[in-house]
Every structure is written in C-alpha cells, then in structure tokens.
Amino acid sequence: MDTSNKWFSLHGKTALITGARTGIGQAIAVGLAKAGAKVVLVGHRDNMQDTELKVEQLGGSYETFLMDLSKVEEVKGKCEEILASLSIDIVVNNAGIIRREPAVSHSLEDWQAAMDTNINSVFLLCQAFAKPMLEREKGKIINIASLLSFQGGITVPGYAASKHAIAGLTKALANEWGASGIQVNAIAPGYIATNNTEALRNNEERNASILSRIPAGRWGKPDDLVGAAVFLASDASDYVNGHVLMVDGGWMAR
Ligand code: NAP
C-alpha cells in the first residue's frame, strides 16, 4: 500500500504567507511547514521569532521578509526582492486589519487603511508572484476572505468592502490564470479567536450573540484553518478554482 499521501504533500514546495506573526497566518505557516513546505514568513514588524521557533521545532525551513502592506507603493519592489532569491509555489494572502467605527463616522483614513492592506496590496502580491507561476504553468494562490465577503457586518464598512473585493478578485484571477495551471482560491474563516476579534470577545453581549449562531457551539481556533489551507495549497485541489471555502463552524448554514 502506498502510504506517502502525495495528494496533500507540500515537500519541495515554497509557500509565502503574509501576516505570519500571529493568529491565522501563523497557524497556516506552521501547518504548511508541517506538510513539508519551506515557508517564507512575511510581516511588517521585526518580531517573527515565535513563528520561526514553531517551524524550527518541526524541523522545517523558513525565511523571513519584512513588508508593510499598508504602503502599497512599496509592495512591488519588496516582492521583486523576494523573487530575486526564491521561487514561490504557493502564496497565502492572509495579512489584514479591521477598523471598527459606525459608517456615518467612519473616517476616510480608516476606510483607506483597510482597502490598502486587505485588497490593494493583495492585488499587487497576486500580480507579482503570479508572473513566474505563469511561466512555470503551476502555482497556488490562497486569499483569506471572511464571512464579510458575503455579509455586511456591524460597524466595519471598509473591512466588509475589502473582503467582498477579495472574493471578486479571487474569481477574476481564477478566470484569467486557470488555463495556465494556477489555482486562485479563498478561505473565508468564521469567527476565530485571534487579535482581530479580541474586541468582539471582550463585549459580553456580542460574544453571546455570535456564539449562539455558530452551530459548532464555539469560536474557531487558528488551527481550524490549516486543513483547508493545506488542501488548497496541494495537488489535491488542482481542479478547484475560484472557490471561496467557508471554514466557519456552520455559521453560514444557519
Ligand atoms: P491577526 O492576528 O491580527 O493577524 C493579522 C496579521 O496581519 C498580523 O500578523 C499582522 O501583523 C499582519 N498585518 C497587519 N497589518 C499589516 C501590514 N500593514 N503589513 C504586513 N502585515 C500586516 O488576526 P487574524 O484573525 O489572524 O487575521 C488574519 C486574516 O484573517 C485577516 O485577513 C483577517 O481579516 C482574516 N479573518 C479573520 C477572522 C477572525 O475571526 N479572526 C475572520 C475572518 C477573516 P502584526 O500583528 O505584527 O501587526
């Protein structure tokens, strides 16, 4: 019996993950390393040690790069720096921010910050890393969407707009690049206990209301996203393209 589990193996692959310092990005980076990938950890602060240590403990290999995704004008150059020394097979566009403020007083600055980090930079990263993938006719791009790629959310208009755009961009790129062996998919996490949702969990009323709608009966953990990420990064998903995969404990089914 062949026990190599080649469908989901990422041995020999290099995966770049943005926002790999914390939360979902850290869990996905460690999960892809566990599946055999070399991981390229991208963050905007020089403090990736926790993730680096977790990868090291698995016997995995990594490189770390600094890139501030809120500075869209710097993104192309930073990607070129990475591509000068590395061939990237898998890109996980995970980094994101959320600004909570009612729509009527939501500042243009907050709107712009969410758009720059959550969608404008993602477009530039997809463009930059897809070029060599198109030449090789193979590659995987995974964008981290949200339930707010489908719903409006509460007091987060910039975030909701940026995450709806992630779903649209994912499908647009899947259409253009599918015939060239590149799959572009997205993962829409449900309510996951990370820094991003700390304010919600600290609000007793919102916390109870959110929990009451999750069929799984609990908040998600960053590790809950790893299976979907490994699947979409591996050969097992070669005929899956333009899909937004909800990993939400059943939230959208309710
Ligand atoms: P998180 O722990 O706050 O992770 C966000 C990551 O993005 C952090 O590592 C952060 O780095 C990085 N980041 C922020 N601004 C950046 C910038 N300008 N340049 C580079 N990196 C930047 O929260 P998370 O929940 O894991 O979020 C990860 C993704 O999942 C986000 O796209 C988020 O929208 C999405 N998501 C989360 C949930 C949820 O329930 N948690 C649900 C749906 C979607 P620093 O910490 O160093 O600033």
PDB file of C-alpha atoms and ligand atoms in Angstrom:
ATOM      1  CA  MET A   1       0.000   0.000   0.000  1.00  0.00           C
ATOM      2  CA  ASP A   2       1.297   3.493  -0.885  1.00  0.00           C
ATOM      3  CA  THR A   3       1.340   5.482   2.361  1.00  0.00           C
ATOM      4  CA  SER A   4       3.103   8.573   1.002  1.00  0.00           C
ATOM      5  CA  ASN A   5      -0.111  10.648   0.983  1.00  0.00           C
ATOM      6  CA  LYS A   6       1.131  12.507  -2.066  1.00  0.00           C
ATOM      7  CA  TRP A   7      -2.115  14.358  -2.632  1.00  0.00           C
ATOM      8  CA  PHE A   8      -1.538  16.632   0.320  1.00  0.00           C
ATOM      9  CA  SER A   9       2.248  16.646   0.461  1.00  0.00           C
ATOM     10  CA  LEU A  10       3.981  20.013   0.083  1.00  0.00           C
ATOM     11  CA  HIS A  11       7.524  18.612   0.066  1.00  0.00           C
ATOM     12  CA  GLY A  12       9.688  20.507  -2.398  1.00  0.00           C
ATOM     13  CA  LYS A  13       7.312  23.492  -2.416  1.00  0.00           C
ATOM     14  CA  THR A  14       7.928  27.004  -1.128  1.00  0.00           C
ATOM     15  CA  ALA A  15       4.962  28.812   0.406  1.00  0.00           C
ATOM     16  CA  LEU A  16       4.836  32.529   1.209  1.00  0.00           C
ATOM     17  CA  ILE A  17       2.428  33.624   3.943  1.00  0.00           C
ATOM     18  CA  THR A  18       1.710  37.253   4.790  1.00  0.00           C
ATOM     19  CA  GLY A  19       0.810  38.230   8.336  1.00  0.00           C
ATOM     20  CA  ALA A  20       2.616  35.121   9.583  1.00  0.00           C
ATOM     21  CA  ARG A  21       3.484  36.600  13.002  1.00  0.00           C
ATOM     22  CA  THR A  22       0.146  35.873  14.690  1.00  0.00           C
ATOM     23  CA  GLY A  23      -3.234  34.175  14.530  1.00  0.00           C
ATOM     24  CA  ILE A  24      -4.437  32.516  11.355  1.00  0.00           C
ATOM     25  CA  GLY A  25      -1.290  33.381   9.378  1.00  0.00           C
ATOM     26  CA  GLN A  26       0.954  31.794  11.982  1.00  0.00           C
ATOM     27  CA  ALA A  27      -1.188  28.638  12.137  1.00  0.00           C
ATOM     28  CA  ILE A  28      -1.238  28.326   8.335  1.00  0.00           C
ATOM     29  CA  ALA A  29       2.519  28.913   8.077  1.00  0.00           C
ATOM     30  CA  VAL A  30       3.232  26.202  10.655  1.00  0.00           C
ATOM     31  CA  GLY A  31       0.639  23.892   9.047  1.00  0.00           C
ATOM     32  CA  LEU A  32       2.151  24.272   5.568  1.00  0.00           C
ATOM     33  CA  ALA A  33       5.614  23.644   7.040  1.00  0.00           C
ATOM     34  CA  LYS A  34       4.265  20.509   8.723  1.00  0.00           C
ATOM     35  CA  ALA A  35       3.001  19.361   5.300  1.00  0.00           C
ATOM     36  CA  GLY A  36       6.570  19.724   4.010  1.00  0.00           C
ATOM     37  CA  ALA A  37       6.772  23.223   2.542  1.00  0.00           C
ATOM     38  CA  LYS A  38       9.605  25.646   3.070  1.00  0.00           C
ATOM     39  CA  VAL A  39       7.850  28.743   4.379  1.00  0.00           C
ATOM     40  CA  VAL A  40       8.527  32.380   3.628  1.00  0.00           C
ATOM     41  CA  LEU A  41       7.216  34.397   6.541  1.00  0.00           C
ATOM     42  CA  VAL A  42       6.128  37.946   5.762  1.00  0.00           C
ATOM     43  CA  GLY A  43       5.297  40.554   8.380  1.00  0.00           C
ATOM     44  CA  HIS A  44       5.705  44.265   8.868  1.00  0.00           C
ATOM     45  CA  ARG A  45       7.477  44.133  12.222  1.00  0.00           C
ATOM     46  CA  ASP A  46      10.804  42.601  13.032  1.00  0.00           C
ATOM     47  CA  ASN A  47       9.374  40.089  15.527  1.00  0.00           C
ATOM     48  CA  MET A  48       8.601  36.833  13.743  1.00  0.00           C
ATOM     49  CA  GLN A  49      10.542  34.794  16.343  1.00  0.00           C
ATOM     50  CA  ASP A  50       7.538  32.921  17.733  1.00  0.00           C
ATOM     51  CA  THR A  51       6.541  31.590  14.294  1.00  0.00           C
ATOM     52  CA  GLU A  52      10.167  30.913  13.359  1.00  0.00           C
ATOM     53  CA  LEU A  53      10.615  28.852  16.522  1.00  0.00           C
ATOM     54  CA  LYS A  54       7.469  26.822  15.839  1.00  0.00           C
ATOM     55  CA  VAL A  55       8.706  25.999  12.309  1.00  0.00           C
ATOM     56  CA  GLU A  56      12.187  25.175  13.631  1.00  0.00           C
ATOM     57  CA  GLN A  57      10.723  22.791  16.209  1.00  0.00           C
ATOM     58  CA  LEU A  58       9.119  20.832  13.350  1.00  0.00           C
ATOM     59  CA  GLY A  59      12.463  20.613  11.600  1.00  0.00           C
ATOM     60  CA  GLY A  60      11.069  22.891   8.870  1.00  0.00           C
ATOM     61  CA  SER A  61      12.888  25.619   6.993  1.00  0.00           C
ATOM     62  CA  TYR A  62      11.912  29.249   6.650  1.00  0.00           C
ATOM     63  CA  GLU A  63      12.998  32.695   5.550  1.00  0.00           C
ATOM     64  CA  THR A  64      11.568  35.906   6.921  1.00  0.00           C
ATOM     65  CA  PHE A  65      10.933  39.122   4.992  1.00  0.00           C
ATOM     66  CA  LEU A  66       9.616  42.485   6.139  1.00  0.00           C
ATOM     67  CA  MET A  67       6.910  44.104   4.036  1.00  0.00           C
ATOM     68  CA  ASP A  68       4.449  46.790   5.152  1.00  0.00           C
ATOM     69  CA  LEU A  69       1.289  46.028   3.177  1.00  0.00           C
ATOM     70  CA  SER A  70      -0.274  49.362   4.135  1.00  0.00           C
ATOM     71  CA  LYS A  71       2.386  51.041   1.958  1.00  0.00           C
ATOM     72  CA  VAL A  72       1.120  49.925  -1.429  1.00  0.00           C
ATOM     73  CA  GLU A  73       3.794  51.848  -3.313  1.00  0.00           C
ATOM     74  CA  GLU A  74       6.499  49.651  -1.701  1.00  0.00           C
ATOM     75  CA  VAL A  75       4.872  46.273  -2.305  1.00  0.00           C
ATOM     76  CA  LYS A  76       6.039  45.636  -5.901  1.00  0.00           C
ATOM     77  CA  GLY A  77       9.691  46.330  -5.042  1.00  0.00           C
ATOM     78  CA  LYS A  78       9.554  44.120  -1.931  1.00  0.00           C
ATOM     79  CA  CYS A  79       8.084  41.251  -3.965  1.00  0.00           C
ATOM     80  CA  GLU A  80      10.886  41.647  -6.521  1.00  0.00           C
ATOM     81  CA  GLU A  81      13.439  41.422  -3.667  1.00  0.00           C
ATOM     82  CA  ILE A  82      11.915  38.099  -2.600  1.00  0.00           C
ATOM     83  CA  LEU A  83      11.701  36.775  -6.165  1.00  0.00           C
ATOM     84  CA  ALA A  84      15.367  37.623  -6.741  1.00  0.00           C
ATOM     85  CA  SER A  85      16.368  34.723  -4.467  1.00  0.00           C
ATOM     86  CA  LEU A  86      13.317  32.474  -4.204  1.00  0.00           C
ATOM     87  CA  SER A  87      10.879  30.601  -6.400  1.00  0.00           C
ATOM     88  CA  ILE A  88       7.434  30.798  -4.801  1.00  0.00           C
ATOM     89  CA  ASP A  89       4.950  27.976  -5.481  1.00  0.00           C
ATOM     90  CA  ILE A  90       2.202  28.951  -3.026  1.00  0.00           C
ATOM     91  CA  VAL A  91       1.080  32.377  -1.829  1.00  0.00           C
ATOM     92  CA  VAL A  92      -1.252  32.853   1.122  1.00  0.00           C
ATOM     93  CA  ASN A  93      -2.516  36.421   1.274  1.00  0.00           C
ATOM     94  CA  ASN A  94      -3.518  36.424   4.912  1.00  0.00           C
ATOM     95  CA  ALA A  95      -2.482  39.758   6.474  1.00  0.00           C
ATOM     96  CA  GLY A  96      -5.395  42.019   7.197  1.00  0.00           C
ATOM     97  CA  ILE A  97      -6.676  44.718   9.517  1.00  0.00           C
ATOM     98  CA  ILE A  98     -10.085  45.722  10.777  1.00  0.00           C
ATOM     99  CA  ARG A  99     -11.222  49.218  11.811  1.00  0.00           C
ATOM    100  CA  ARG A 100     -14.446  49.329  13.832  1.00  0.00           C
ATOM    101  CA  GLU A 101     -16.416  52.577  13.577  1.00  0.00           C
ATOM    102  CA  PRO A 102     -20.038  53.233  12.528  1.00  0.00           C
ATOM    103  CA  ALA A 103     -20.436  54.026   8.829  1.00  0.00           C
ATOM    104  CA  VAL A 104     -21.598  57.595   9.434  1.00  0.00           C
ATOM    105  CA  SER A 105     -18.392  58.496  11.259  1.00  0.00           C
ATOM    106  CA  HIS A 106     -16.055  56.000   9.568  1.00  0.00           C
ATOM    107  CA  SER A 107     -13.090  58.131   8.508  1.00  0.00           C
ATOM    108  CA  LEU A 108     -11.649  58.026   5.013  1.00  0.00           C
ATOM    109  CA  GLU A 109      -8.350  57.162   6.698  1.00  0.00           C
ATOM    110  CA  ASP A 110      -9.833  54.023   8.295  1.00  0.00           C
ATOM    111  CA  TRP A 111     -11.538  53.093   5.018  1.00  0.00           C
ATOM    112  CA  GLN A 112      -8.303  53.598   3.079  1.00  0.00           C
ATOM    113  CA  ALA A 113      -6.203  51.663   5.606  1.00  0.00           C
ATOM    114  CA  ALA A 114      -8.460  48.615   5.281  1.00  0.00           C
ATOM    115  CA  MET A 115      -8.527  48.876   1.486  1.00  0.00           C
ATOM    116  CA  ASP A 116      -4.745  49.281   1.169  1.00  0.00           C
ATOM    117  CA  THR A 117      -3.809  46.391   3.468  1.00  0.00           C
ATOM    118  CA  ASN A 118      -6.684  43.997   2.744  1.00  0.00           C
ATOM    119  CA  ILE A 119      -7.163  44.316  -1.023  1.00  0.00           C
ATOM    120  CA  ASN A 120      -4.868  46.769  -2.851  1.00  0.00           C
ATOM    121  CA  SER A 121      -1.698  45.066  -1.623  1.00  0.00           C
ATOM    122  CA  VAL A 122      -3.238  41.637  -2.198  1.00  0.00           C
ATOM    123  CA  PHE A 123      -3.778  42.538  -5.867  1.00  0.00           C
ATOM    124  CA  LEU A 124      -0.148  43.630  -6.170  1.00  0.00           C
ATOM    125  CA  LEU A 125       1.125  40.458  -4.450  1.00  0.00           C
ATOM    126  CA  CYS A 126      -1.002  38.274  -6.739  1.00  0.00           C
ATOM    127  CA  GLN A 127       0.340  40.110  -9.797  1.00  0.00           C
ATOM    128  CA  ALA A 128       3.984  39.908  -8.723  1.00  0.00           C
ATOM    129  CA  PHE A 129       4.024  36.256  -7.640  1.00  0.00           C
ATOM    130  CA  ALA A 130       1.787  35.013 -10.471  1.00  0.00           C
ATOM    131  CA  LYS A 131       4.239  36.176 -13.173  1.00  0.00           C
ATOM    132  CA  PRO A 132       6.811  33.392 -12.583  1.00  0.00           C
ATOM    133  CA  MET A 133       3.968  30.935 -11.831  1.00  0.00           C
ATOM    134  CA  LEU A 134       2.504  31.704 -15.267  1.00  0.00           C
ATOM    135  CA  GLU A 135       5.887  30.954 -16.843  1.00  0.00           C
ATOM    136  CA  ARG A 136       6.110  27.641 -14.956  1.00  0.00           C
ATOM    137  CA  GLU A 137       2.404  26.934 -15.589  1.00  0.00           C
ATOM    138  CA  LYS A 138       1.914  25.934 -11.953  1.00  0.00           C
ATOM    139  CA  GLY A 139       1.014  27.777  -8.783  1.00  0.00           C
ATOM    140  CA  LYS A 140      -1.426  28.171  -5.932  1.00  0.00           C
ATOM    141  CA  ILE A 141      -2.786  31.429  -4.554  1.00  0.00           C
ATOM    142  CA  ILE A 142      -4.948  31.416  -1.444  1.00  0.00           C
ATOM    143  CA  ASN A 143      -6.572  34.647  -0.345  1.00  0.00           C
ATOM    144  CA  ILE A 144      -8.014  34.957   3.138  1.00  0.00           C
ATOM    145  CA  ALA A 145     -11.542  36.261   2.741  1.00  0.00           C
ATOM    146  CA  SER A 146     -14.151  36.485   5.532  1.00  0.00           C
ATOM    147  CA  LEU A 147     -17.811  35.898   6.285  1.00  0.00           C
ATOM    148  CA  LEU A 148     -17.878  39.611   5.453  1.00  0.00           C
ATOM    149  CA  SER A 149     -17.133  38.616   1.864  1.00  0.00           C
ATOM    150  CA  PHE A 150     -20.851  37.651   1.937  1.00  0.00           C
ATOM    151  CA  GLN A 151     -22.366  39.680   4.783  1.00  0.00           C
ATOM    152  CA  GLY A 152     -22.165  43.342   5.763  1.00  0.00           C
ATOM    153  CA  GLY A 153     -21.001  43.019   9.352  1.00  0.00           C
ATOM    154  CA  ILE A 154     -21.564  45.657  12.014  1.00  0.00           C
ATOM    155  CA  THR A 155     -19.648  48.996  12.010  1.00  0.00           C
ATOM    156  CA  VAL A 156     -16.889  47.682   9.727  1.00  0.00           C
ATOM    157  CA  PRO A 157     -17.797  49.099   6.274  1.00  0.00           C
ATOM    158  CA  GLY A 158     -14.211  49.395   4.983  1.00  0.00           C
ATOM    159  CA  TYR A 159     -13.393  45.867   6.101  1.00  0.00           C
ATOM    160  CA  ALA A 160     -16.593  44.433   4.582  1.00  0.00           C
ATOM    161  CA  ALA A 161     -15.929  46.230   1.277  1.00  0.00           C
ATOM    162  CA  SER A 162     -12.332  44.992   1.180  1.00  0.00           C
ATOM    163  CA  LYS A 163     -13.346  41.384   1.909  1.00  0.00           C
ATOM    164  CA  HIS A 164     -16.141  41.414  -0.714  1.00  0.00           C
ATOM    165  CA  ALA A 165     -13.409  42.612  -3.098  1.00  0.00           C
ATOM    166  CA  ILE A 166     -11.222  39.656  -2.097  1.00  0.00           C
ATOM    167  CA  ALA A 167     -13.957  37.259  -3.267  1.00  0.00           C
ATOM    168  CA  GLY A 168     -14.296  39.148  -6.566  1.00  0.00           C
ATOM    169  CA  LEU A 169     -10.558  39.327  -7.158  1.00  0.00           C
ATOM    170  CA  THR A 170     -10.177  35.610  -6.395  1.00  0.00           C
ATOM    171  CA  LYS A 171     -12.745  34.729  -9.057  1.00  0.00           C
ATOM    172  CA  ALA A 172     -11.362  37.228 -11.601  1.00  0.00           C
ATOM    173  CA  LEU A 173      -7.831  35.850 -11.274  1.00  0.00           C
ATOM    174  CA  ALA A 174      -9.047  32.238 -11.346  1.00  0.00           C
ATOM    175  CA  ASN A 175     -10.748  33.013 -14.675  1.00  0.00           C
ATOM    176  CA  GLU A 176      -7.640  34.582 -16.178  1.00  0.00           C
ATOM    177  CA  TRP A 177      -4.996  32.198 -14.896  1.00  0.00           C
ATOM    178  CA  GLY A 178      -6.812  28.849 -14.658  1.00  0.00           C
ATOM    179  CA  ALA A 179      -5.756  27.717 -18.132  1.00  0.00           C
ATOM    180  CA  SER A 180      -2.130  28.364 -17.155  1.00  0.00           C
ATOM    181  CA  GLY A 181      -2.125  25.895 -14.280  1.00  0.00           C
ATOM    182  CA  ILE A 182      -2.686  28.401 -11.486  1.00  0.00           C
ATOM    183  CA  GLN A 183      -5.467  27.943  -8.965  1.00  0.00           C
ATOM    184  CA  VAL A 184      -6.669  31.029  -7.118  1.00  0.00           C
ATOM    185  CA  ASN A 185      -8.987  30.261  -4.232  1.00  0.00           C
ATOM    186  CA  ALA A 186     -10.016  31.868  -0.971  1.00  0.00           C
ATOM    187  CA  ILE A 187     -10.756  30.730   2.554  1.00  0.00           C
ATOM    188  CA  ALA A 188     -13.490  32.539   4.458  1.00  0.00           C
ATOM    189  CA  PRO A 189     -12.850  31.989   8.160  1.00  0.00           C
ATOM    190  CA  GLY A 190     -15.781  32.231  10.542  1.00  0.00           C
ATOM    191  CA  TYR A 191     -15.353  33.762  13.965  1.00  0.00           C
ATOM    192  CA  ILE A 192     -11.825  32.794  15.022  1.00  0.00           C
ATOM    193  CA  ALA A 193     -10.241  33.693  18.356  1.00  0.00           C
ATOM    194  CA  THR A 194      -7.341  35.981  17.331  1.00  0.00           C
ATOM    195  CA  ASN A 195      -6.227  39.599  17.881  1.00  0.00           C
ATOM    196  CA  ASN A 196      -8.630  40.593  15.067  1.00  0.00           C
ATOM    197  CA  THR A 197     -11.680  39.553  17.108  1.00  0.00           C
ATOM    198  CA  GLU A 198     -10.487  40.419  20.627  1.00  0.00           C
ATOM    199  CA  ALA A 199     -12.858  43.398  20.875  1.00  0.00           C
ATOM    200  CA  LEU A 200     -15.841  41.180  19.997  1.00  0.00           C
ATOM    201  CA  ARG A 201     -14.924  38.520  22.541  1.00  0.00           C
ATOM    202  CA  ASN A 202     -14.485  41.206  25.212  1.00  0.00           C
ATOM    203  CA  ASN A 203     -18.009  42.514  24.522  1.00  0.00           C
ATOM    204  CA  GLU A 204     -20.229  40.169  26.542  1.00  0.00           C
ATOM    205  CA  GLU A 205     -23.361  40.856  24.506  1.00  0.00           C
ATOM    206  CA  ARG A 206     -21.701  40.480  21.071  1.00  0.00           C
ATOM    207  CA  ASN A 207     -19.819  37.407  22.250  1.00  0.00           C
ATOM    208  CA  ALA A 208     -23.032  35.681  23.389  1.00  0.00           C
ATOM    209  CA  SER A 209     -24.882  36.681  20.216  1.00  0.00           C
ATOM    210  CA  ILE A 210     -22.080  35.375  17.985  1.00  0.00           C
ATOM    211  CA  LEU A 211     -21.753  32.113  19.908  1.00  0.00           C
ATOM    212  CA  SER A 212     -25.487  31.497  19.751  1.00  0.00           C
ATOM    213  CA  ARG A 213     -25.357  31.442  15.922  1.00  0.00           C
ATOM    214  CA  ILE A 214     -22.389  29.095  15.486  1.00  0.00           C
ATOM    215  CA  PRO A 215     -23.671  25.534  15.032  1.00  0.00           C
ATOM    216  CA  ALA A 216     -20.291  24.197  16.241  1.00  0.00           C
ATOM    217  CA  GLY A 217     -21.025  25.959  19.537  1.00  0.00           C
ATOM    218  CA  ARG A 218     -17.595  27.513  19.898  1.00  0.00           C
ATOM    219  CA  TRP A 219     -15.266  30.139  18.450  1.00  0.00           C
ATOM    220  CA  GLY A 220     -12.853  28.782  15.871  1.00  0.00           C
ATOM    221  CA  LYS A 221      -9.156  28.372  16.612  1.00  0.00           C
ATOM    222  CA  PRO A 222      -6.438  29.409  14.123  1.00  0.00           C
ATOM    223  CA  ASP A 223      -5.557  25.708  13.708  1.00  0.00           C
ATOM    224  CA  ASP A 224      -9.091  25.090  12.365  1.00  0.00           C
ATOM    225  CA  LEU A 225      -7.984  26.789   9.124  1.00  0.00           C
ATOM    226  CA  VAL A 226      -4.952  24.581   8.496  1.00  0.00           C
ATOM    227  CA  GLY A 227      -6.706  21.658   6.764  1.00  0.00           C
ATOM    228  CA  ALA A 228      -8.365  23.949   4.220  1.00  0.00           C
ATOM    229  CA  ALA A 229      -5.069  25.751   3.575  1.00  0.00           C
ATOM    230  CA  VAL A 230      -3.107  22.518   3.045  1.00  0.00           C
ATOM    231  CA  PHE A 231      -5.833  21.264   0.693  1.00  0.00           C
ATOM    232  CA  LEU A 232      -5.854  24.455  -1.393  1.00  0.00           C
ATOM    233  CA  ALA A 233      -2.028  24.546  -1.449  1.00  0.00           C
ATOM    234  CA  SER A 234      -1.646  20.929  -2.565  1.00  0.00           C
ATOM    235  CA  ASP A 235      -2.175  18.878  -5.730  1.00  0.00           C
ATOM    236  CA  ALA A 236      -5.415  17.602  -4.152  1.00  0.00           C
ATOM    237  CA  SER A 237      -7.083  20.871  -5.233  1.00  0.00           C
ATOM    238  CA  ASP A 238      -5.755  21.071  -8.804  1.00  0.00           C
ATOM    239  CA  TYR A 239      -9.296  21.209 -10.252  1.00  0.00           C
ATOM    240  CA  VAL A 240     -10.655  23.617  -7.615  1.00  0.00           C
ATOM    241  CA  ASN A 241     -10.507  27.189  -8.871  1.00  0.00           C
ATOM    242  CA  GLY A 242     -12.206  30.472  -7.956  1.00  0.00           C
ATOM    243  CA  HIS A 243     -13.767  28.916  -4.864  1.00  0.00           C
ATOM    244  CA  VAL A 244     -14.358  30.681  -1.553  1.00  0.00           C
ATOM    245  CA  LEU A 245     -14.229  27.948   1.077  1.00  0.00           C
ATOM    246  CA  MET A 246     -16.042  28.773   4.303  1.00  0.00           C
ATOM    247  CA  VAL A 247     -14.462  27.403   7.465  1.00  0.00           C
ATOM    248  CA  ASP A 248     -16.974  28.778   9.906  1.00  0.00           C
ATOM    249  CA  GLY A 249     -18.299  26.040  12.182  1.00  0.00           C
ATOM    250  CA  GLY A 250     -21.513  26.183  10.150  1.00  0.00           C
ATOM    251  CA  TRP A 251     -22.296  29.920  10.634  1.00  0.00           C
ATOM    252  CA  MET A 252     -23.448  30.493   7.056  1.00  0.00           C
ATOM    253  CA  ALA A 253     -25.693  27.448   7.126  1.00  0.00           C
ATOM    254  CA  ARG A 254     -27.795  28.927   9.917  1.00  0.00           C
TER     255      ARG A 254
HETATM  256  P1  NAP B   1      -4.291  38.933  13.454  1.00  0.00           P
HETATM  257  O1  NAP B   1      -3.699  38.008  14.468  1.00  0.00           O
HETATM  258  O2  NAP B   1      -4.470  40.362  13.804  1.00  0.00           O
HETATM  259  O3  NAP B   1      -3.438  38.771  12.128  1.00  0.00           O
HETATM  260  C1  NAP B   1      -3.260  39.777  11.176  1.00  0.00           C
HETATM  261  C2  NAP B   1      -1.831  39.702  10.697  1.00  0.00           C
HETATM  262  O4  NAP B   1      -1.635  40.682   9.660  1.00  0.00           O
HETATM  263  C3  NAP B   1      -0.850  40.042  11.825  1.00  0.00           C
HETATM  264  O5  NAP B   1       0.226  39.125  11.816  1.00  0.00           O
HETATM  265  C4  NAP B   1      -0.380  41.435  11.456  1.00  0.00           C
HETATM  266  O6  NAP B   1       0.920  41.724  11.912  1.00  0.00           O
HETATM  267  C5  NAP B   1      -0.440  41.402   9.937  1.00  0.00           C
HETATM  268  N1  NAP B   1      -0.514  42.741   9.381  1.00  0.00           N
HETATM  269  C6  NAP B   1      -1.352  43.742   9.751  1.00  0.00           C
HETATM  270  N2  NAP B   1      -1.067  44.860   9.081  1.00  0.00           N
HETATM  271  C7  NAP B   1      -0.031  44.564   8.270  1.00  0.00           C
HETATM  272  C8  NAP B   1       0.740  45.312   7.344  1.00  0.00           C
HETATM  273  N3  NAP B   1       0.495  46.622   7.130  1.00  0.00           N
HETATM  274  N4  NAP B   1       1.749  44.717   6.686  1.00  0.00           N
HETATM  275  C9  NAP B   1       2.031  43.400   6.915  1.00  0.00           C
HETATM  276  N5  NAP B   1       1.349  42.636   7.793  1.00  0.00           N
HETATM  277  C10 NAP B   1       0.327  43.213   8.456  1.00  0.00           C
HETATM  278  O7  NAP B   1      -5.737  38.428  13.059  1.00  0.00           O
HETATM  279  P2  NAP B   1      -6.226  37.132  12.238  1.00  0.00           P
HETATM  280  O8  NAP B   1      -7.605  36.910  12.677  1.00  0.00           O
HETATM  281  O9  NAP B   1      -5.240  36.047  12.315  1.00  0.00           O
HETATM  282  O10 NAP B   1      -6.294  37.726  10.756  1.00  0.00           O
HETATM  283  C11 NAP B   1      -5.726  37.083   9.638  1.00  0.00           C
HETATM  284  C12 NAP B   1      -6.635  37.247   8.438  1.00  0.00           C
HETATM  285  O11 NAP B   1      -7.844  36.544   8.681  1.00  0.00           O
HETATM  286  C13 NAP B   1      -7.030  38.695   8.152  1.00  0.00           C
HETATM  287  O12 NAP B   1      -7.053  38.919   6.758  1.00  0.00           O
HETATM  288  C14 NAP B   1      -8.442  38.772   8.703  1.00  0.00           C
HETATM  289  O13 NAP B   1      -9.217  39.752   8.072  1.00  0.00           O
HETATM  290  C15 NAP B   1      -8.934  37.383   8.363  1.00  0.00           C
HETATM  291  N6  NAP B   1     -10.122  36.953   9.099  1.00  0.00           N
HETATM  292  C16 NAP B   1     -10.090  36.765  10.444  1.00  0.00           C
HETATM  293  C17 NAP B   1     -11.246  36.327  11.092  1.00  0.00           C
HETATM  294  C18 NAP B   1     -11.282  36.094  12.564  1.00  0.00           C
HETATM  295  O14 NAP B   1     -12.377  35.788  13.083  1.00  0.00           O
HETATM  296  N7  NAP B   1     -10.192  36.184  13.295  1.00  0.00           N
HETATM  297  C19 NAP B   1     -12.410  36.091  10.374  1.00  0.00           C
HETATM  298  C20 NAP B   1     -12.405  36.295   9.002  1.00  0.00           C
HETATM  299  C21 NAP B   1     -11.253  36.718   8.366  1.00  0.00           C
HETATM  300  P3  NAP B   1       1.121  42.452  13.355  1.00  0.00           P
HETATM  301  O15 NAP B   1       0.337  41.649  14.357  1.00  0.00           O
HETATM  302  O16 NAP B   1       2.590  42.403  13.550  1.00  0.00           O
HETATM  303  O17 NAP B   1       0.563  43.835  13.192  1.00  0.00           O
END
